[in-house]
Amino acid sequence: MSLESSFENILKLKEVEGFALVSGEDGSIIKSGGITPGNIDEIVAFIGSAAEIITEACGVEEIKSIKGVGMRNVVIIPYEDKFIGFVLGENRCGVENDIINLLIQEEIKGDSRVYKLLVAKVSQLNKLLEEFAKDSDESMWHNYINKGLGVLDKEKKFTELINLNNVRLEVFGAKGLIGEDVNRFMKLLLDFVVKKAISEFGNDEARKRVHAVIKSIGKKDG
């Protein structure tokens, strides 16, 4: 999870004035930003720890967030062995859900470099799929690509990260992936798609369409 980019995005919410990332072990501040009170570490650590104790003692479900309302409105979110506290300038109902959703979005993105690599590879493949599906049976291509995603992703690393919409792939994130995973899987998927194009159009036509896409990508990159 990229906490740096998460905090940057969350601070853009008009209700959020500042944040503090606090150790769950000793209550020390790991990182803070924006406008926060001087005792933010004590507030976040105390309330976060108290919530954990209440959760265990009462046998209730895991608490996703705690909201304290007073002179300073604070939302506290447990994360791994830490607590993240956000100071709110406005006491708007539901802002904690917006914060949690932004944290989840950043978490599923994973390593930013790997995410960008996957987006780039998928974008190139989408151009090829668009060319192959042109004047062809889109439902056939959809079913074929969907089959490829299931067959080639044996370890299910990409199941929740890539979605197929008609004949277009959409990337949600790259959580848990490294560059080697992306390169290997996308090469397998590319070969899978090209083989189908050859069987549908023949070698010459398939090659012609591939070259058209390469030319198109080259122009944009240039």
Short mmCIF file of N, CA, C and O in Angstrom, two decimals, residues 26-78:
data_model
loop_
_atom_site.label_atom_id
_atom_site.label_comp_id
_atom_site.label_asym_id
_atom_site.label_seq_id
_atom_site.Cartn_x
_atom_site.Cartn_y
_atom_site.Cartn_z
N ASP A 26 4.14 1.70 20.57
CA ASP A 26 4.52 2.69 21.59
C ASP A 26 3.84 4.04 21.42
O ASP A 26 4.08 4.98 22.18
N GLY A 27 2.96 4.17 20.41
CA GLY A 27 2.21 5.42 20.23
C GLY A 27 3.01 6.55 19.63
O GLY A 27 2.53 7.69 19.59
N SER A 28 4.20 6.28 19.15
CA SER A 28 5.03 7.35 18.57
C SER A 28 4.57 7.67 17.16
O SER A 28 4.06 6.81 16.43
N ILE A 29 4.78 8.92 16.76
CA ILE A 29 4.39 9.36 15.42
C ILE A 29 5.43 8.87 14.40
O ILE A 29 6.63 9.05 14.56
N ILE A 30 4.93 8.21 13.36
CA ILE A 30 5.78 7.75 12.27
C ILE A 30 5.83 8.81 11.18
O ILE A 30 6.88 9.09 10.61
N LYS A 31 4.68 9.41 10.91
CA LYS A 31 4.61 10.47 9.90
C LYS A 31 3.35 11.30 10.16
O LYS A 31 2.34 10.77 10.61
N SER A 32 3.44 12.59 9.88
CA SER A 32 2.27 13.45 10.02
C SER A 32 2.32 14.53 8.94
O SER A 32 3.36 14.76 8.32
N GLY A 33 1.20 15.17 8.71
CA GLY A 33 1.14 16.21 7.70
C GLY A 33 -0.12 17.04 7.86
O GLY A 33 -1.06 16.65 8.57
N GLY A 34 -0.15 18.19 7.20
CA GLY A 34 -1.31 19.06 7.32
C GLY A 34 -1.34 19.73 8.69
O GLY A 34 -0.32 19.91 9.35
N ILE A 35 -2.53 20.09 9.14
CA ILE A 35 -2.72 20.76 10.43
C ILE A 35 -3.21 19.75 11.46
O ILE A 35 -4.27 19.15 11.31
N THR A 36 -2.43 19.57 12.52
CA THR A 36 -2.80 18.62 13.59
C THR A 36 -2.50 19.24 14.95
O THR A 36 -1.57 20.05 15.07
N PRO A 37 -3.25 18.87 15.99
CA PRO A 37 -2.95 19.36 17.34
C PRO A 37 -1.64 18.74 17.85
O PRO A 37 -1.22 17.68 17.37
N GLY A 38 -1.01 19.38 18.83
CA GLY A 38 0.27 18.91 19.35
C GLY A 38 0.22 17.53 19.97
O GLY A 38 1.22 16.82 19.99
N ASN A 39 -0.95 17.14 20.49
CA ASN A 39 -1.07 15.84 21.14
C ASN A 39 -1.75 14.81 20.25
O ASN A 39 -2.37 13.86 20.73
N ILE A 40 -1.64 14.97 18.92
CA ILE A 40 -2.31 14.07 18.00
C ILE A 40 -1.86 12.63 18.20
O ILE A 40 -2.65 11.70 18.07
N ASP A 41 -0.57 12.42 18.54
CA ASP A 41 -0.07 11.06 18.74
C ASP A 41 -0.78 10.39 19.91
O ASP A 41 -1.15 9.22 19.84
N GLU A 42 -0.99 11.15 21.01
CA GLU A 42 -1.66 10.60 22.19
C GLU A 42 -3.12 10.28 21.88
O GLU A 42 -3.64 9.25 22.30
N ILE A 43 -3.77 11.20 21.17
CA ILE A 43 -5.18 11.00 20.83
C ILE A 43 -5.36 9.74 19.99
O ILE A 43 -6.19 8.88 20.28
N VAL A 44 -4.58 9.63 18.91
CA VAL A 44 -4.72 8.52 17.98
C VAL A 44 -4.36 7.19 18.65
O VAL A 44 -5.08 6.20 18.53
N ALA A 45 -3.24 7.16 19.37
CA ALA A 45 -2.79 5.92 20.01
C ALA A 45 -3.77 5.48 21.10
O ALA A 45 -4.11 4.29 21.19
N PHE A 46 -4.24 6.42 21.92
CA PHE A 46 -5.14 6.07 23.03
C PHE A 46 -6.48 5.55 22.52
O PHE A 46 -6.94 4.49 22.93
N ILE A 47 -7.10 6.30 21.61
CA ILE A 47 -8.42 5.90 21.11
C ILE A 47 -8.31 4.62 20.29
O ILE A 47 -9.15 3.73 20.39
N GLY A 48 -7.26 4.50 19.48
CA GLY A 48 -7.08 3.29 18.69
C GLY A 48 -6.90 2.06 19.56
O GLY A 48 -7.52 1.01 19.31
N SER A 49 -6.06 2.16 20.58
CA SER A 49 -5.82 1.04 21.48
C SER A 49 -7.07 0.69 22.28
O SER A 49 -7.38 -0.49 22.48
N ALA A 50 -7.79 1.71 22.73
CA ALA A 50 -9.02 1.48 23.49
C ALA A 50 -10.04 0.73 22.64
O ALA A 50 -10.74 -0.18 23.12
N ALA A 51 -10.13 1.08 21.35
CA ALA A 51 -11.07 0.40 20.45
C ALA A 51 -10.71 -1.07 20.29
O ALA A 51 -11.58 -1.94 20.25
N GLU A 52 -9.40 -1.37 20.22
CA GLU A 52 -8.96 -2.76 20.10
C GLU A 52 -9.33 -3.56 21.35
O GLU A 52 -9.77 -4.71 21.26
N ILE A 53 -9.14 -2.94 22.52
CA ILE A 53 -9.46 -3.61 23.78
C ILE A 53 -10.96 -3.90 23.88
O ILE A 53 -11.40 -4.99 24.26
N ILE A 54 -11.78 -2.91 23.52
CA ILE A 54 -13.24 -3.08 23.55
C ILE A 54 -13.67 -4.17 22.57
O ILE A 54 -14.54 -4.98 22.88
N THR A 55 -13.03 -4.18 21.40
CA THR A 55 -13.37 -5.19 20.39
C THR A 55 -13.12 -6.59 20.93
O THR A 55 -13.96 -7.49 20.80
N GLU A 56 -11.95 -6.81 21.55
CA GLU A 56 -11.61 -8.13 22.08
C GLU A 56 -12.49 -8.49 23.28
O GLU A 56 -12.96 -9.62 23.40
N ALA A 57 -12.71 -7.53 24.18
CA ALA A 57 -13.47 -7.79 25.40
C ALA A 57 -14.93 -8.12 25.11
O ALA A 57 -15.54 -8.98 25.76
N CYS A 58 -15.50 -7.43 24.13
CA CYS A 58 -16.93 -7.60 23.83
C CYS A 58 -17.18 -8.63 22.73
O CYS A 58 -18.33 -8.97 22.45
N GLY A 59 -16.13 -9.09 22.10
CA GLY A 59 -16.29 -10.08 21.04
C GLY A 59 -17.02 -9.56 19.83
O GLY A 59 -17.70 -10.31 19.13
N VAL A 60 -16.89 -8.25 19.57
CA VAL A 60 -17.57 -7.67 18.42
C VAL A 60 -16.68 -7.80 17.19
O VAL A 60 -15.50 -8.14 17.28
N GLU A 61 -17.25 -7.50 16.02
CA GLU A 61 -16.49 -7.58 14.78
C GLU A 61 -15.40 -6.52 14.76
O GLU A 61 -15.44 -5.55 15.52
N GLU A 62 -14.43 -6.71 13.88
CA GLU A 62 -13.32 -5.77 13.77
C GLU A 62 -13.83 -4.37 13.46
O GLU A 62 -14.69 -4.17 12.62
N ILE A 63 -13.30 -3.39 14.18
CA ILE A 63 -13.67 -2.00 13.97
C ILE A 63 -12.83 -1.42 12.84
O ILE A 63 -11.60 -1.44 12.89
N LYS A 64 -13.49 -0.91 11.79
CA LYS A 64 -12.77 -0.36 10.65
C LYS A 64 -12.36 1.09 10.87
O LYS A 64 -11.34 1.54 10.35
N SER A 65 -13.16 1.82 11.66
CA SER A 65 -12.79 3.21 11.94
C SER A 65 -13.49 3.67 13.21
O SER A 65 -14.52 3.13 13.61
N ILE A 66 -12.88 4.66 13.87
CA ILE A 66 -13.44 5.26 15.07
C ILE A 66 -13.49 6.76 14.85
O ILE A 66 -12.51 7.35 14.38
N LYS A 67 -14.60 7.36 15.15
CA LYS A 67 -14.73 8.80 14.94
C LYS A 67 -14.98 9.48 16.28
O LYS A 67 -15.93 9.16 16.99
N GLY A 68 -14.09 10.42 16.63
CA GLY A 68 -14.24 11.19 17.86
C GLY A 68 -14.68 12.60 17.55
O GLY A 68 -14.08 13.27 16.70
N VAL A 69 -15.75 13.06 18.19
CA VAL A 69 -16.29 14.39 17.93
C VAL A 69 -16.09 15.26 19.16
O VAL A 69 -16.48 14.90 20.27
N GLY A 70 -15.47 16.43 18.99
CA GLY A 70 -15.24 17.35 20.10
C GLY A 70 -14.69 18.64 19.56
O GLY A 70 -15.09 19.10 18.49
N MET A 71 -13.73 19.24 20.29
CA MET A 71 -13.09 20.46 19.78
C MET A 71 -12.35 20.15 18.49
O MET A 71 -12.26 20.97 17.59
N ARG A 72 -11.81 18.93 18.43
CA ARG A 72 -11.16 18.43 17.22
C ARG A 72 -11.85 17.15 16.81
O ARG A 72 -11.95 16.21 17.60
N ASN A 73 -12.38 17.11 15.61
CA ASN A 73 -13.02 15.90 15.11
C ASN A 73 -11.96 15.03 14.45
O ASN A 73 -11.25 15.48 13.56
N VAL A 74 -11.86 13.79 14.92
CA VAL A 74 -10.81 12.91 14.44
C VAL A 74 -11.39 11.57 14.01
O VAL A 74 -12.24 11.00 14.70
N VAL A 75 -10.94 11.07 12.86
CA VAL A 75 -11.26 9.72 12.40
C VAL A 75 -10.00 8.89 12.53
O VAL A 75 -8.94 9.29 12.03
N ILE A 76 -10.09 7.75 13.21
CA ILE A 76 -8.93 6.88 13.42
C ILE A 76 -9.18 5.54 12.74
O ILE A 76 -10.22 4.91 12.95
N ILE A 77 -8.22 5.12 11.93
CA ILE A 77 -8.35 3.89 11.16
C ILE A 77 -7.19 2.96 11.49
O ILE A 77 -6.03 3.33 11.31
N PRO A 78 -7.48 1.75 12.01
CA PRO A 78 -6.40 0.78 12.25
C PRO A 78 -5.82 0.30 10.93
O PRO A 78 -6.55 0.05 9.97
#
